[in-house]
C-alpha atoms as an extended CHARMM CRD file, in Angstrom:
* protein
*
       205  EXT
         1         1  MET       CA             10.1580000000      -39.2600000000      -20.6340000000  PROA      1               0.0000000000
         2         2  SER       CA              9.8560000000      -39.6840000000      -16.8470000000  PROA      2               0.0000000000
         3         3  TYR       CA             11.2140000000      -37.3630000000      -14.2070000000  PROA      3               0.0000000000
         4         4  THR       CA             11.8640000000      -37.5540000000      -10.5020000000  PROA      4               0.0000000000
         5         5  LEU       CA             13.7550000000      -35.5320000000       -7.8910000000  PROA      5               0.0000000000
         6         6  LEU       CA             14.9290000000      -37.5170000000       -4.8530000000  PROA      6               0.0000000000
         7         7  ARG       CA             17.0780000000      -37.6020000000       -1.7090000000  PROA      7               0.0000000000
         8         8  VAL       CA             19.6420000000      -40.1710000000       -0.8290000000  PROA      8               0.0000000000
         9         9  VAL       CA             20.6900000000      -40.7050000000        2.7970000000  PROA      9               0.0000000000
        10        10  PRO       CA             23.0950000000      -43.3060000000        4.2770000000  PROA      10              0.0000000000
        11        11  GLU       CA             20.2430000000      -45.7210000000        4.5360000000  PROA      11              0.0000000000
        12        12  GLY       CA             19.2710000000      -45.3900000000        0.7830000000  PROA      12              0.0000000000
        13        13  VAL       CA             16.7910000000      -43.5710000000       -1.4210000000  PROA      13              0.0000000000
        14        14  VAL       CA             14.2310000000      -41.9220000000        0.5130000000  PROA      14              0.0000000000
        15        15  LEU       CA             10.6220000000      -43.1690000000       -0.5830000000  PROA      15              0.0000000000
        16        16  ARG       CA             12.5050000000      -45.4780000000       -3.0590000000  PROA      16              0.0000000000
        17        17  GLU       CA              9.5500000000      -47.4140000000       -4.2700000000  PROA      17              0.0000000000
        18        18  GLY       CA              7.5470000000      -44.3700000000       -5.0910000000  PROA      18              0.0000000000
        19        19  HSD       CA             10.4290000000      -43.0610000000       -7.1950000000  PROA      19              0.0000000000
        20        20  ARG       CA             11.0020000000      -46.5250000000       -8.8800000000  PROA      20              0.0000000000
        21        21  ASN       CA              7.1450000000      -46.6080000000       -9.6560000000  PROA      21              0.0000000000
        22        22  ARG       CA              7.5710000000      -43.3110000000      -11.6190000000  PROA      22              0.0000000000
        23        23  LEU       CA              9.8770000000      -45.0140000000      -13.9840000000  PROA      23              0.0000000000
        24        24  ALA       CA              7.7760000000      -48.2680000000      -14.2110000000  PROA      24              0.0000000000
        25        25  SER       CA              6.4620000000      -47.3980000000      -17.6410000000  PROA      25              0.0000000000
        26        26  GLU       CA              9.8730000000      -47.0750000000      -19.0140000000  PROA      26              0.0000000000
        27        27  SER       CA             12.2160000000      -49.8490000000      -20.3790000000  PROA      27              0.0000000000
        28        28  PRO       CA             13.6670000000      -52.6490000000      -18.1870000000  PROA      28              0.0000000000
        29        29  ALA       CA             17.2140000000      -51.0060000000      -18.8340000000  PROA      29              0.0000000000
        30        30  VAL       CA             15.8790000000      -47.8180000000      -17.0830000000  PROA      30              0.0000000000
        31        31  LEU       CA             14.7150000000      -49.7710000000      -14.0000000000  PROA      31              0.0000000000
        32        32  GLU       CA             17.9610000000      -51.6790000000      -13.8060000000  PROA      32              0.0000000000
        33        33  ALA       CA             19.8630000000      -48.3830000000      -13.9360000000  PROA      33              0.0000000000
        34        34  PHE       CA             17.7480000000      -47.0200000000      -11.2800000000  PROA      34              0.0000000000
        35        35  ASP       CA             18.3250000000      -50.0980000000       -9.0160000000  PROA      35              0.0000000000
        36        36  ALA       CA             21.9920000000      -49.7640000000       -9.5730000000  PROA      36              0.0000000000
        37        37  PHE       CA             21.8510000000      -46.0510000000       -8.6060000000  PROA      37              0.0000000000
        38        38  ALA       CA             19.8490000000      -46.7970000000       -5.5040000000  PROA      38              0.0000000000
        39        39  ARG       CA             22.4640000000      -49.2900000000       -4.3200000000  PROA      39              0.0000000000
        40        40  GLU       CA             25.5540000000      -47.2020000000       -5.0020000000  PROA      40              0.0000000000
        41        41  ALA       CA             24.6310000000      -43.5100000000       -4.7010000000  PROA      41              0.0000000000
        42        42  GLU       CA             26.1690000000      -41.3330000000       -2.1360000000  PROA      42              0.0000000000
        43        43  PRO       CA             24.0740000000      -39.1920000000        0.0280000000  PROA      43              0.0000000000
        44        44  GLY       CA             22.6330000000      -36.0540000000       -1.6340000000  PROA      44              0.0000000000
        45        45  ILE       CA             19.8760000000      -34.6660000000       -3.8010000000  PROA      45              0.0000000000
        46        46  TYR       CA             19.5670000000      -35.9220000000       -7.4360000000  PROA      46              0.0000000000
        47        47  ALA       CA             17.2770000000      -35.2350000000      -10.4030000000  PROA      47              0.0000000000
        48        48  LEU       CA             16.6210000000      -38.3540000000      -12.6030000000  PROA      48              0.0000000000
        49        49  ARG       CA             15.1570000000      -38.1810000000      -16.0560000000  PROA      49              0.0000000000
        50        50  THR       CA             14.8270000000      -40.7910000000      -18.9130000000  PROA      50              0.0000000000
        51        51  GLU       CA             15.9720000000      -40.3970000000      -22.4360000000  PROA      51              0.0000000000
        52        52  GLY       CA             14.9170000000      -43.4080000000      -24.3700000000  PROA      52              0.0000000000
        53        53  GLU       CA             16.4160000000      -46.3470000000      -22.4910000000  PROA      53              0.0000000000
        54        54  GLN       CA             18.9950000000      -44.0890000000      -20.6270000000  PROA      54              0.0000000000
        55        55  LEU       CA             18.6010000000      -42.7640000000      -17.1580000000  PROA      55              0.0000000000
        56        56  ARG       CA             20.2120000000      -39.3890000000      -16.7230000000  PROA      56              0.0000000000
        57        57  ILE       CA             21.2620000000      -38.4290000000      -13.2340000000  PROA      57              0.0000000000
        58        58  THR       CA             22.1750000000      -34.9360000000      -12.1870000000  PROA      58              0.0000000000
        59        59  ARG       CA             23.3990000000      -33.8960000000       -8.6280000000  PROA      59              0.0000000000
        60        60  ARG       CA             21.5630000000      -31.0220000000       -7.0340000000  PROA      60              0.0000000000
        61        61  GLU       CA             23.1470000000      -28.6800000000       -4.4300000000  PROA      61              0.0000000000
        62        62  ARG       CA             20.2270000000      -28.1320000000       -2.1150000000  PROA      62              0.0000000000
        63        63  SER       CA             16.4240000000      -28.2110000000       -1.6430000000  PROA      63              0.0000000000
        64        64  ALA       CA             14.4560000000      -25.2950000000       -2.9750000000  PROA      64              0.0000000000
        65        65  VAL       CA             12.2180000000      -25.3690000000        0.2330000000  PROA      65              0.0000000000
        66        66  SER       CA             13.3260000000      -24.1270000000        3.6670000000  PROA      66              0.0000000000
        67        67  GLU       CA             11.6660000000      -23.6980000000        6.9850000000  PROA      67              0.0000000000
        68        68  GLY       CA              9.9740000000      -20.2820000000        7.4870000000  PROA      68              0.0000000000
        69        69  MET       CA             10.3840000000      -19.2190000000        3.7490000000  PROA      69              0.0000000000
        70        70  PRO       CA              7.8320000000      -16.6110000000        2.7190000000  PROA      70              0.0000000000
        71        71  ILE       CA              4.6410000000      -17.7250000000        0.9580000000  PROA      71              0.0000000000
        72        72  GLY       CA              2.5070000000      -16.5610000000       -1.7090000000  PROA      72              0.0000000000
        73        73  PHE       CA             -0.4900000000      -17.5510000000       -3.8690000000  PROA      73              0.0000000000
        74        74  ALA       CA             -1.1190000000      -17.7200000000       -7.6340000000  PROA      74              0.0000000000
        75        75  PRO       CA             -3.5340000000      -19.5410000000       -9.9510000000  PROA      75              0.0000000000
        76        76  SER       CA             -2.1760000000      -23.0250000000      -11.1290000000  PROA      76              0.0000000000
        77        77  PRO       CA             -0.6850000000      -22.9950000000      -14.5410000000  PROA      77              0.0000000000
        78        78  TYR       CA             -2.1320000000      -26.6040000000      -14.7310000000  PROA      78              0.0000000000
        79        79  PHE       CA             -5.7050000000      -25.6090000000      -13.7230000000  PROA      79              0.0000000000
        80        80  GLY       CA             -8.0630000000      -28.3220000000      -14.9820000000  PROA      80              0.0000000000
        81        81  VAL       CA             -9.1730000000      -31.8890000000      -13.9880000000  PROA      81              0.0000000000
        82        82  GLY       CA             -6.9330000000      -34.8860000000      -13.2590000000  PROA      82              0.0000000000
        83        83  ASP       CA             -3.5700000000      -35.6010000000      -11.7700000000  PROA      83              0.0000000000
        84        84  PHE       CA             -0.5420000000      -35.8740000000      -14.0890000000  PROA      84              0.0000000000
        85        85  PRO       CA              3.1420000000      -37.1860000000      -13.8380000000  PROA      85              0.0000000000
        86        86  LYS       CA              5.7870000000      -34.8870000000      -12.4930000000  PROA      86              0.0000000000
        87        87  PRO       CA              6.9610000000      -32.7630000000      -15.2710000000  PROA      87              0.0000000000
        88        88  ALA       CA             10.6700000000      -32.1240000000      -15.8800000000  PROA      88              0.0000000000
        89        89  PRO       CA             11.9370000000      -28.4540000000      -16.1560000000  PROA      89              0.0000000000
        90        90  PRO       CA             11.5040000000      -26.3640000000      -18.0810000000  PROA      90              0.0000000000
        91        91  CYS       CA              7.7630000000      -26.6300000000      -17.5570000000  PROA      91              0.0000000000
        92        92  PRO       CA              4.7760000000      -24.2990000000      -16.6570000000  PROA      92              0.0000000000
        93        93  TYR       CA              5.6350000000      -24.4900000000      -12.9440000000  PROA      93              0.0000000000
        94        94  ASP       CA              8.5770000000      -22.2550000000      -13.7720000000  PROA      94              0.0000000000
        95        95  GLU       CA              6.2210000000      -19.5040000000      -14.3600000000  PROA      95              0.0000000000
        96        96  VAL       CA              5.0460000000      -19.3280000000      -10.6460000000  PROA      96              0.0000000000
        97        97  ARG       CA              8.3040000000      -20.3860000000       -8.9950000000  PROA      97              0.0000000000
        98        98  ILE       CA             10.1410000000      -17.5690000000       -7.2720000000  PROA      98              0.0000000000
        99        99  GLU       CA             13.5660000000      -18.0820000000       -5.6510000000  PROA      99              0.0000000000
       100       100  GLY       CA             13.1860000000      -18.1980000000       -1.8480000000  PROA      100             0.0000000000
       101       101  VAL       CA              9.3300000000      -18.1530000000       -1.9460000000  PROA      101             0.0000000000
       102       102  CYS       CA              6.8790000000      -21.1760000000       -1.6500000000  PROA      102             0.0000000000
       103       103  THR       CA              3.9930000000      -20.3660000000       -3.8210000000  PROA      103             0.0000000000
       104       104  PHE       CA              0.5650000000      -22.0540000000       -3.1820000000  PROA      104             0.0000000000
       105       105  LEU       CA             -1.3080000000      -22.7350000000       -6.4030000000  PROA      105             0.0000000000
       106       106  THR       CA             -4.9910000000      -22.1020000000       -6.4630000000  PROA      106             0.0000000000
       107       107  ASP       CA             -7.9890000000      -22.3750000000       -8.6270000000  PROA      107             0.0000000000
       108       108  ASP       CA             -8.6060000000      -19.7150000000      -11.3070000000  PROA      108             0.0000000000
       109       109  LEU       CA            -10.5030000000      -17.6710000000       -8.7590000000  PROA      109             0.0000000000
       110       110  GLY       CA             -7.5730000000      -17.6110000000       -6.2060000000  PROA      110             0.0000000000
       111       111  ASP       CA             -9.6660000000      -19.2290000000       -3.6140000000  PROA      111             0.0000000000
       112       112  GLU       CA             -9.0280000000      -23.0390000000       -3.2920000000  PROA      112             0.0000000000
       113       113  VAL       CA             -5.4780000000      -24.1930000000       -2.6860000000  PROA      113             0.0000000000
       114       114  ILE       CA             -4.5840000000      -27.2180000000       -5.0280000000  PROA      114             0.0000000000
       115       115  GLU       CA             -0.8360000000      -27.7770000000       -4.2940000000  PROA      115             0.0000000000
       116       116  ALA       CA              2.3760000000      -25.8310000000       -3.7560000000  PROA      116             0.0000000000
       117       117  CYS       CA              4.8340000000      -24.9610000000       -6.6310000000  PROA      117             0.0000000000
       118       118  ARG       CA              7.3230000000      -27.3830000000       -5.1180000000  PROA      118             0.0000000000
       119       119  GLY       CA              5.2940000000      -29.9110000000       -3.3780000000  PROA      119             0.0000000000
       120       120  VAL       CA              2.1690000000      -31.0490000000       -1.5760000000  PROA      120             0.0000000000
       121       121  ALA       CA              0.1380000000      -28.1660000000        0.1750000000  PROA      121             0.0000000000
       122       122  LEU       CA             -0.4320000000      -28.8410000000        3.8170000000  PROA      122             0.0000000000
       123       123  ALA       CA             -2.1780000000      -26.9470000000        6.7140000000  PROA      123             0.0000000000
       124       124  PHE       CA             -1.9200000000      -27.4670000000       10.4200000000  PROA      124             0.0000000000
       125       125  VAL       CA             -5.4680000000      -27.6630000000       11.5820000000  PROA      125             0.0000000000
       126       126  ASP       CA             -6.6660000000      -28.7050000000       15.1220000000  PROA      126             0.0000000000
       127       127  GLY       CA             -3.3030000000      -30.0930000000       16.1310000000  PROA      127             0.0000000000
       128       128  ALA       CA             -2.4840000000      -32.1370000000       12.9610000000  PROA      128             0.0000000000
       129       129  PHE       CA             -1.4170000000      -31.7280000000        9.3360000000  PROA      129             0.0000000000
       130       130  VAL       CA             -4.0660000000      -32.1540000000        6.5770000000  PROA      130             0.0000000000
       131       131  ARG       CA             -3.4370000000      -32.4930000000        2.8370000000  PROA      131             0.0000000000
       132       132  ALA       CA             -5.2420000000      -30.2360000000        0.3410000000  PROA      132             0.0000000000
       133       133  ALA       CA             -8.2340000000      -31.9080000000       -0.8720000000  PROA      133             0.0000000000
       134       134  THR       CA             -9.1520000000      -30.8400000000       -4.4900000000  PROA      134             0.0000000000
       135       135  ARG       CA            -10.7600000000      -31.8900000000       -7.7630000000  PROA      135             0.0000000000
       136       136  PHE       CA             -8.3640000000      -29.9900000000       -9.7340000000  PROA      136             0.0000000000
       137       137  ALA       CA             -5.1820000000      -31.1320000000      -11.5980000000  PROA      137             0.0000000000
       138       138  ARG       CA             -1.9750000000      -31.5070000000       -9.7030000000  PROA      138             0.0000000000
       139       139  VAL       CA              1.1340000000      -33.4630000000       -9.7840000000  PROA      139             0.0000000000
       140       140  THR       CA              1.0150000000      -37.2900000000       -8.6020000000  PROA      140             0.0000000000
       141       141  SER       CA              3.2960000000      -36.9680000000       -5.6870000000  PROA      141             0.0000000000
       142       142  VAL       CA              5.6600000000      -39.5780000000       -4.2690000000  PROA      142             0.0000000000
       143       143  ALA       CA              5.5980000000      -37.6870000000       -0.8640000000  PROA      143             0.0000000000
       144       144  GLU       CA              1.7420000000      -37.3690000000       -0.8840000000  PROA      144             0.0000000000
       145       145  GLU       CA              1.2580000000      -41.1430000000       -1.6300000000  PROA      145             0.0000000000
       146       146  PHE       CA              3.2830000000      -41.9860000000        1.5690000000  PROA      146             0.0000000000
       147       147  LEU       CA              1.4210000000      -39.3480000000        3.5840000000  PROA      147             0.0000000000
       148       148  ALA       CA             -1.9540000000      -40.8750000000        2.3950000000  PROA      148             0.0000000000
       149       149  ARG       CA             -0.8770000000      -44.3070000000        3.1950000000  PROA      149             0.0000000000
       150       150  GLU       CA              0.3240000000      -43.3140000000        6.6730000000  PROA      150             0.0000000000
       151       151  GLY       CA             -3.1050000000      -41.7120000000        7.3430000000  PROA      151             0.0000000000
       152       152  MET       CA             -2.8220000000      -38.1480000000        6.8200000000  PROA      152             0.0000000000
       153       153  ARG       CA             -6.3200000000      -36.8330000000        5.9850000000  PROA      153             0.0000000000
       154       154  THR       CA             -7.4290000000      -34.3620000000        3.3980000000  PROA      154             0.0000000000
       155       155  ARG       CA             -9.3430000000      -31.1470000000        3.7950000000  PROA      155             0.0000000000
       156       156  ARG       CA            -10.3960000000      -28.3570000000        1.3070000000  PROA      156             0.0000000000
       157       157  LEU       CA             -8.0710000000      -25.5030000000        1.9200000000  PROA      157             0.0000000000
       158       158  THR       CA             -8.4920000000      -21.9080000000        0.9790000000  PROA      158             0.0000000000
       159       159  ALA       CA             -5.9320000000      -19.1090000000        0.5480000000  PROA      159             0.0000000000
       160       160  SER       CA             -7.5880000000      -17.2050000000        3.4260000000  PROA      160             0.0000000000
       161       161  PHE       CA             -6.3650000000      -19.8710000000        5.9350000000  PROA      161             0.0000000000
       162       162  GLU       CA             -3.9930000000      -17.9850000000        8.3830000000  PROA      162             0.0000000000
       163       163  GLY       CA             -1.6430000000      -20.8150000000        9.0310000000  PROA      163             0.0000000000
       164       164  PRO       CA              0.4580000000      -22.6010000000        9.9020000000  PROA      164             0.0000000000
       165       165  TRP       CA              1.0930000000      -23.7620000000        6.3190000000  PROA      165             0.0000000000
       166       166  ALA       CA              3.6000000000      -26.3220000000        5.2280000000  PROA      166             0.0000000000
       167       167  VAL       CA              4.8160000000      -28.0630000000        2.1620000000  PROA      167             0.0000000000
       168       168  ALA       CA              5.8690000000      -31.6530000000        1.6220000000  PROA      168             0.0000000000
       169       169  ASN       CA              8.0220000000      -33.3010000000       -0.9550000000  PROA      169             0.0000000000
       170       170  ALA       CA             10.4600000000      -36.2410000000       -1.3080000000  PROA      170             0.0000000000
       171       171  VAL       CA             13.4800000000      -34.2900000000       -0.8610000000  PROA      171             0.0000000000
       172       172  ALA       CA             12.7280000000      -31.9230000000        1.9770000000  PROA      172             0.0000000000
       173       173  GLY       CA             10.0320000000      -33.8800000000        3.8110000000  PROA      173             0.0000000000
       174       174  VAL       CA              7.4550000000      -31.8270000000        5.5770000000  PROA      174             0.0000000000
       175       175  VAL       CA              8.5740000000      -28.2200000000        6.0550000000  PROA      175             0.0000000000
       176       176  CYS       CA              6.5870000000      -25.3770000000        7.7460000000  PROA      176             0.0000000000
       177       177  VAL       CA              6.5750000000      -22.2500000000        5.7590000000  PROA      177             0.0000000000
       178       178  GLY       CA              5.1510000000      -18.7450000000        6.0930000000  PROA      178             0.0000000000
       179       179  PRO       CA              4.9000000000      -16.3870000000        8.9340000000  PROA      179             0.0000000000
       180       180  ALA       CA              5.0110000000      -17.8200000000       12.4820000000  PROA      180             0.0000000000
       181       181  THR       CA              1.6870000000      -18.1830000000       14.4330000000  PROA      181             0.0000000000
       182       182  ARG       CA              1.0720000000      -19.2700000000       17.9040000000  PROA      182             0.0000000000
       183       183  GLU       CA              0.7540000000      -22.8300000000       16.5250000000  PROA      183             0.0000000000
       184       184  THR       CA              3.9880000000      -22.9160000000       14.5990000000  PROA      184             0.0000000000
       185       185  GLU       CA              6.1120000000      -24.5890000000       17.3010000000  PROA      185             0.0000000000
       186       186  ALA       CA              3.4500000000      -27.3530000000       17.4480000000  PROA      186             0.0000000000
       187       187  ALA       CA              3.4030000000      -27.6710000000       13.6810000000  PROA      187             0.0000000000
       188       188  ARG       CA              7.2280000000      -27.8980000000       13.5670000000  PROA      188             0.0000000000
       189       189  SER       CA              7.0650000000      -30.7820000000       16.2070000000  PROA      189             0.0000000000
       190       190  ALA       CA              4.5040000000      -32.5920000000       14.0150000000  PROA      190             0.0000000000
       191       191  ALA       CA              6.6260000000      -31.9930000000       10.8900000000  PROA      191             0.0000000000
       192       192  ALA       CA              9.6620000000      -33.5190000000       12.6570000000  PROA      192             0.0000000000
       193       193  THR       CA              7.5970000000      -36.6260000000       13.7050000000  PROA      193             0.0000000000
       194       194  TRP       CA              6.5330000000      -37.0020000000        9.9110000000  PROA      194             0.0000000000
       195       195  ASN       CA             10.0240000000      -36.5850000000        8.8230000000  PROA      195             0.0000000000
       196       196  THR       CA             11.2920000000      -39.4150000000       11.0820000000  PROA      196             0.0000000000
       197       197  ARG       CA              8.6550000000      -41.5220000000        9.4140000000  PROA      197             0.0000000000
       198       198  ILE       CA              9.6210000000      -40.5630000000        5.9480000000  PROA      198             0.0000000000
       199       199  LEU       CA             13.3280000000      -41.0800000000        6.4840000000  PROA      199             0.0000000000
       200       200  ALA       CA             12.5420000000      -44.4290000000        7.9400000000  PROA      200             0.0000000000
       201       201  ALA       CA             11.1510000000      -45.3600000000        4.4390000000  PROA      201             0.0000000000
       202       202  ALA       CA             14.5800000000      -45.0590000000        2.8690000000  PROA      202             0.0000000000
       203       203  SER       CA             16.0830000000      -48.1210000000        1.2230000000  PROA      203             0.0000000000
       204       204  ARG       CA             18.6480000000      -49.4270000000       -1.2380000000  PROA      204             0.0000000000
       205       205  GLY       CA             16.4240000000      -52.0310000000       -2.5950000000  PROA      205             0.0000000000
């Protein structure tokens, strides 16, 4: 089974190719169904999962990530080595997801940040966003693939970093989270620039 969560705007599916690639190991019928969905879907947020040769599509009301939401830290339920496909709920991530909170996931010592419970862990350092660099297991992210292609660098991040923090995913884009700092406005401006680039990658096929 494959699973992906995506956003549709008038121009099409945001980061469409990345989402399609998540389904590439499935049957031709699944890819045909995805292509038809991408051509016809109304703007909104959708969860897609495969069941055999069927593509199940569920509408979602809103993103679980919002600007300025509180943050926390917890050991990753997937602590180990190697990246893995995005799991469909229910899954171990549910154990660390708290409504209205963005939880950053760490190694077993609570030191190195690996990812966020709902996306890619980002930090605003020296006037630019960087992605968490880690040797530990995390989801293979459609958003992170885009950020990497567009030149966002990686850096080892620790839970002691005082911010600004951000999270990135294919639905919400880059969103600044956590308490405000003197650099928060600059971080929000940088996030807006990234989100313009992400939305420009929307297409219907």
